Amino acid sequence: MAISQPSKHYPQPMKSTLFFIAALIFTTTSIAQQFIDKAVIEYEVNTNLKKTMSNDSWDEMMKDNISDLKTSYYTYTFADNKSIYKFDRWSPKTRVSKREKDADEENIWYFDFGAKKMIMQKQIVGTNFVIADSIQNIQWKITNENREIAGYNCRKAVGKIMNDVYVFAFYTDDITISGGPCSINGLPGLILGLSIPRLYTSFIATKIDLNNNNSSDIKPITAKKTYNLIGLKTEMEEKTKDWFSYGEDKEENKRQKNLFLWNAFL
């Protein structure tokens, strides 16, 4: 005689509990899979300006009139796999020369990741140059180090630009665009924290606005004349060949020249 198995009839309270747990798991999973594909991010940018200056008498005199840190805020706006990164405002604590301020305020970076194209406007020695070229590849090494930035879990990666300048980035793959401050890009998500020790500069996201109403700001920079990266570098090398040859400190001259070129093409 076969013995029938007892049917699994849960008490009503247990059914309600199981339903609640299942609903919670489904909701949590759905939220975790909602990747961000448009937003406006604010970055605080800090540069130790005095460390970038030379030790000649003019710069030594200037150091008394500027703040230790040059602090500014930039916005990174992205949607439809395109982005624009540009100056927003200065920290009231920042004291730097007008020439220094003017240069930063004029710089703009536009990226079209679908077309793999970038257009940058950089003010170099008082003149705005527009560079139109392919997005440059950065070789990254992703590490196991993590930290939280602006409420997002970020993973550390180490990259190298301009042959020998190391950059240290923290990116989140919850924000899908493969960009970051200035021209730094190429990770599996947006860079929210960035440090470039040789430029004495750091970038940190301080605010992320998911209610992106500024998509119209994301448009290419136009100019009568544009350069590619190689063409502009050749011209800069020619124009500045005699700029860093004064004095006896050849190593400092080389450092100043490198700082100038690195900042020009970042």
Protein backbone atom coordinates (compact mmCIF):
# COMPACT_ATOMS: atom_id res chain seq x y z
CA MET A 1 0.00 0.00 0.00
CA ALA A 2 1.53 3.30 -1.08
CA ILE A 3 2.03 5.94 1.51
CA SER A 4 1.16 9.39 0.22
CA GLN A 5 3.54 12.25 0.94
CA PRO A 6 2.12 15.02 3.06
CA SER A 7 1.49 18.16 1.07
CA LYS A 8 3.47 21.28 2.04
CA HIS A 9 0.88 23.67 3.35
CA TYR A 10 2.58 26.62 5.08
CA PRO A 11 0.71 28.61 7.66
CA GLN A 12 -0.57 31.94 6.34
CA PRO A 13 1.98 34.09 8.28
CA MET A 14 4.86 32.02 6.86
CA LYS A 15 3.49 32.42 3.32
CA SER A 16 3.44 36.19 3.79
CA THR A 17 7.02 36.15 5.10
CA LEU A 18 8.29 34.07 2.17
CA PHE A 19 6.52 36.35 -0.30
CA PHE A 20 8.08 39.43 1.34
CA ILE A 21 11.59 37.93 1.21
CA ALA A 22 11.18 36.95 -2.46
CA ALA A 23 9.92 40.44 -3.33
CA LEU A 24 12.81 42.05 -1.45
CA ILE A 25 15.39 39.92 -3.26
CA PHE A 26 13.82 40.75 -6.65
CA THR A 27 13.70 44.48 -5.88
CA THR A 28 17.31 44.58 -4.60
CA THR A 29 18.53 42.70 -7.67
CA SER A 30 16.63 45.05 -9.98
CA ILE A 31 18.13 48.13 -8.30
CA ALA A 32 21.64 46.66 -8.49
CA GLN A 33 21.20 46.16 -12.24
CA GLN A 34 20.12 49.74 -12.93
CA PHE A 35 23.28 51.13 -14.43
CA ILE A 36 23.58 54.90 -14.85
CA ASP A 37 23.91 56.11 -18.44
CA LYS A 38 23.46 59.87 -17.95
CA ALA A 39 24.34 62.26 -15.14
CA VAL A 40 26.21 65.40 -14.14
CA ILE A 41 29.21 64.90 -11.85
CA GLU A 42 30.99 67.65 -9.96
CA TYR A 43 34.72 67.22 -9.33
CA GLU A 44 36.90 69.09 -6.87
CA VAL A 45 40.34 69.58 -8.42
CA ASN A 46 43.34 70.35 -6.23
CA THR A 47 46.83 71.25 -7.46
CA ASN A 48 49.76 72.01 -5.19
CA LEU A 49 50.80 74.99 -7.25
CA LYS A 50 53.91 75.85 -5.26
CA LYS A 51 55.40 72.42 -5.96
CA THR A 52 54.99 72.99 -9.69
CA MET A 53 56.98 76.23 -9.55
CA SER A 54 60.71 76.52 -10.10
CA ASN A 55 63.27 77.71 -7.57
CA ASP A 56 64.33 80.83 -9.46
CA SER A 57 64.05 84.24 -7.81
CA TRP A 58 60.88 85.27 -9.70
CA ASP A 59 58.94 82.14 -8.71
CA GLU A 60 60.21 82.35 -5.14
CA MET A 61 58.83 85.87 -4.92
CA MET A 62 55.50 84.79 -6.45
CA LYS A 63 55.03 82.01 -3.89
CA ASP A 64 54.31 84.58 -1.19
CA ASN A 65 51.29 85.84 -3.14
CA ILE A 66 49.49 82.59 -3.92
CA SER A 67 47.74 79.89 -1.91
CA ASP A 68 49.37 76.50 -1.38
CA LEU A 69 46.52 74.76 -3.19
CA LYS A 70 44.79 75.79 -6.37
CA THR A 71 41.25 74.45 -5.85
CA SER A 72 38.54 74.55 -8.50
CA TYR A 73 35.35 72.71 -9.42
CA TYR A 74 34.55 71.13 -12.77
CA THR A 75 31.44 69.46 -14.17
CA TYR A 76 31.38 66.27 -16.20
CA THR A 77 28.10 65.95 -18.12
CA PHE A 78 27.35 62.80 -20.10
CA ALA A 79 24.51 61.13 -22.01
CA ASP A 80 24.21 58.90 -25.10
CA ASN A 81 27.86 57.84 -24.70
CA LYS A 82 29.09 61.42 -25.15
CA SER A 83 30.56 63.73 -22.53
CA ILE A 84 31.81 67.23 -21.87
CA TYR A 85 34.10 68.27 -19.01
CA LYS A 86 34.60 71.95 -18.23
CA PHE A 87 35.33 74.53 -15.55
CA ASP A 88 32.56 75.61 -13.17
CA ARG A 89 33.97 77.79 -10.36
CA TRP A 90 36.90 78.55 -8.07
CA SER A 91 37.16 77.85 -4.38
CA PRO A 92 37.05 81.18 -2.49
CA LYS A 93 40.24 80.10 -0.69
CA THR A 94 42.24 79.98 -3.93
CA ARG A 95 44.68 82.82 -4.62
CA VAL A 96 46.43 82.50 -7.98
CA SER A 97 47.37 84.82 -10.82
CA LYS A 98 44.80 85.92 -13.39
CA ARG A 99 46.82 84.20 -16.11
CA GLU A 100 46.57 80.92 -14.22
CA LYS A 101 42.83 81.33 -13.73
CA ASP A 102 42.15 82.32 -17.32
CA ALA A 103 43.86 79.19 -18.65
CA ASP A 104 41.83 76.80 -16.51
CA GLU A 105 38.54 78.57 -17.23
CA GLU A 106 38.99 78.23 -21.00
CA ASN A 107 39.81 74.51 -21.10
CA ILE A 108 37.08 72.12 -22.36
CA TRP A 109 37.09 68.39 -23.16
CA TYR A 110 34.46 66.80 -25.44
CA PHE A 111 34.36 63.02 -26.02
CA ASP A 112 32.24 60.91 -28.38
CA PHE A 113 32.94 57.37 -27.23
CA GLY A 114 30.77 55.79 -29.95
CA ALA A 115 32.79 57.47 -32.70
CA LYS A 116 36.03 57.18 -30.64
CA LYS A 117 36.71 60.87 -31.22
CA MET A 118 37.71 63.68 -28.84
CA ILE A 119 37.90 67.46 -29.20
CA MET A 120 39.78 69.49 -26.60
CA GLN A 121 40.12 73.23 -26.22
CA LYS A 122 43.26 74.09 -24.27
CA GLN A 123 44.57 77.54 -23.50
CA ILE A 124 48.34 77.40 -23.91
CA VAL A 125 50.36 80.56 -23.25
CA GLY A 126 47.31 82.78 -23.68
CA THR A 127 46.05 81.21 -26.93
CA ASN A 128 43.16 78.78 -27.29
CA PHE A 129 44.10 75.71 -29.33
CA VAL A 130 41.49 73.17 -30.42
CA ILE A 131 42.72 69.58 -30.75
CA ALA A 132 40.58 67.08 -32.70
CA ASP A 133 41.84 63.51 -32.73
CA SER A 134 41.02 59.91 -31.93
CA ILE A 135 40.53 59.00 -28.28
CA GLN A 136 43.93 57.96 -26.98
CA ASN A 137 44.36 54.47 -25.52
CA ILE A 138 45.65 54.24 -21.95
CA GLN A 139 47.10 50.96 -20.72
CA TRP A 140 45.48 50.15 -17.37
CA LYS A 141 46.22 47.64 -14.66
CA ILE A 142 43.17 47.02 -12.46
CA THR A 143 43.90 46.18 -8.81
CA ASN A 144 41.89 44.65 -5.97
CA GLU A 145 41.87 47.86 -3.92
CA ASN A 146 38.48 49.51 -3.36
CA ARG A 147 37.14 52.70 -1.81
CA GLU A 148 33.85 54.57 -1.70
CA ILE A 149 33.53 57.90 -3.49
CA ALA A 150 30.33 59.98 -3.54
CA GLY A 151 28.38 56.94 -2.36
CA TYR A 152 29.68 54.57 -5.07
CA ASN A 153 31.98 51.61 -4.64
CA CYS A 154 35.07 52.22 -6.76
CA ARG A 155 37.95 50.01 -7.82
CA LYS A 156 41.52 51.21 -8.21
CA ALA A 157 43.42 51.10 -11.51
CA VAL A 158 46.90 52.29 -12.44
CA GLY A 159 47.61 53.72 -15.88
CA LYS A 160 50.38 55.49 -17.75
CA ILE A 161 50.05 58.50 -20.06
CA MET A 162 52.55 60.49 -22.14
CA ASN A 163 55.07 57.63 -21.96
CA ASP A 164 56.10 57.95 -18.31
CA VAL A 165 53.41 59.73 -16.26
CA TYR A 166 51.54 57.38 -13.92
CA VAL A 167 47.90 58.04 -13.03
CA PHE A 168 45.97 56.40 -10.19
CA ALA A 169 42.23 56.14 -10.74
CA PHE A 170 39.19 54.86 -8.87
CA TYR A 171 36.27 53.97 -11.13
CA THR A 172 32.75 52.66 -10.64
CA ASP A 173 31.11 50.29 -13.10
CA ASP A 174 27.68 51.43 -11.86
CA ILE A 175 28.17 54.45 -14.14
CA THR A 176 28.60 53.01 -17.57
CA ILE A 177 30.53 55.66 -19.51
CA SER A 178 34.25 54.91 -19.91
CA GLY A 179 35.48 58.44 -19.16
CA GLY A 180 36.82 60.67 -16.42
CA PRO A 181 38.36 64.08 -15.73
CA CYS A 182 40.28 65.78 -18.55
CA SER A 183 41.34 63.24 -21.18
CA ILE A 184 41.67 60.25 -18.84
CA ASN A 185 39.48 57.37 -20.03
CA GLY A 186 39.35 53.69 -20.94
CA LEU A 187 38.17 51.93 -17.76
CA PRO A 188 34.98 49.80 -17.43
CA GLY A 189 33.09 52.72 -15.88
CA LEU A 190 33.42 56.35 -14.88
CA ILE A 191 36.48 57.54 -12.94
CA LEU A 192 35.33 59.27 -9.74
CA GLY A 193 38.76 59.70 -8.16
CA LEU A 194 42.06 60.46 -9.88
CA SER A 195 45.57 61.35 -8.76
CA ILE A 196 48.50 62.41 -10.97
CA PRO A 197 51.49 62.73 -8.61
CA ARG A 198 53.88 64.18 -11.19
CA LEU A 199 51.44 67.03 -11.78
CA TYR A 200 50.73 67.39 -8.03
CA THR A 201 47.02 67.21 -8.90
CA SER A 202 44.04 65.22 -7.65
CA PHE A 203 40.40 64.99 -8.77
CA ILE A 204 37.55 63.75 -6.58
CA ALA A 205 33.83 63.56 -7.35
CA THR A 206 31.89 65.52 -4.74
CA LYS A 207 28.36 65.40 -6.16
CA ILE A 208 26.48 63.22 -8.66
CA ASP A 209 23.19 64.49 -10.10
CA LEU A 210 21.19 61.79 -11.85
CA ASN A 211 18.49 64.23 -12.96
CA ASN A 212 20.46 65.23 -16.03
CA ASN A 213 18.81 68.24 -17.64
CA ASN A 214 21.98 69.51 -19.32
CA SER A 215 22.29 67.14 -22.29
CA SER A 216 22.20 70.15 -24.64
CA ASP A 217 25.59 71.19 -23.20
CA ILE A 218 27.20 68.09 -24.70
CA LYS A 219 28.23 69.37 -28.09
CA PRO A 220 31.48 69.42 -30.07
CA ILE A 221 33.82 72.40 -29.84
CA THR A 222 34.06 74.32 -33.10
CA ALA A 223 37.03 76.30 -34.40
CA LYS A 224 38.35 77.66 -37.68
CA LYS A 225 41.58 75.77 -37.16
CA THR A 226 42.16 72.48 -35.38
CA TYR A 227 45.25 70.42 -34.65
CA ASN A 228 45.81 66.76 -34.07
CA LEU A 229 47.90 65.76 -31.06
CA ILE A 230 51.10 65.13 -33.00
CA GLY A 231 50.80 68.39 -34.95
CA LEU A 232 50.26 70.50 -31.86
CA LYS A 233 53.05 68.78 -29.93
CA THR A 234 55.46 69.49 -32.81
CA GLU A 235 54.45 73.14 -32.82
CA MET A 236 54.74 73.46 -29.03
CA GLU A 237 58.18 71.86 -29.04
CA GLU A 238 59.33 74.36 -31.66
CA LYS A 239 57.85 77.40 -29.95
CA THR A 240 59.27 76.51 -26.53
CA LYS A 241 62.69 75.13 -27.46
CA ASP A 242 64.46 78.10 -25.87
CA TRP A 243 62.12 78.57 -22.91
CA PHE A 244 63.74 76.11 -20.55
CA SER A 245 67.44 76.63 -21.22
CA TYR A 246 68.24 79.35 -18.66
CA GLY A 247 70.32 78.95 -15.51
CA GLU A 248 72.55 76.09 -14.43
CA ASP A 249 69.91 73.72 -13.02
CA LYS A 250 69.37 71.53 -16.07
CA GLU A 251 67.25 69.00 -14.19
CA GLU A 252 64.85 71.71 -13.03
CA ASN A 253 64.66 73.08 -16.56
CA LYS A 254 63.74 69.62 -17.81
CA ARG A 255 61.11 69.25 -15.08
CA GLN A 256 59.55 72.61 -15.94
CA LYS A 257 59.40 71.73 -19.63
CA ASN A 258 57.77 68.39 -18.88
CA LEU A 259 55.21 70.00 -16.57
CA PHE A 260 54.34 72.48 -19.29
CA LEU A 261 53.85 69.81 -21.96
CA TRP A 262 52.04 67.36 -19.69
CA ASN A 263 49.53 70.01 -18.66
CA ALA A 264 49.10 71.16 -22.24
CA PHE A 265 48.09 67.70 -23.45
CA LEU A 266 46.30 66.25 -20.40
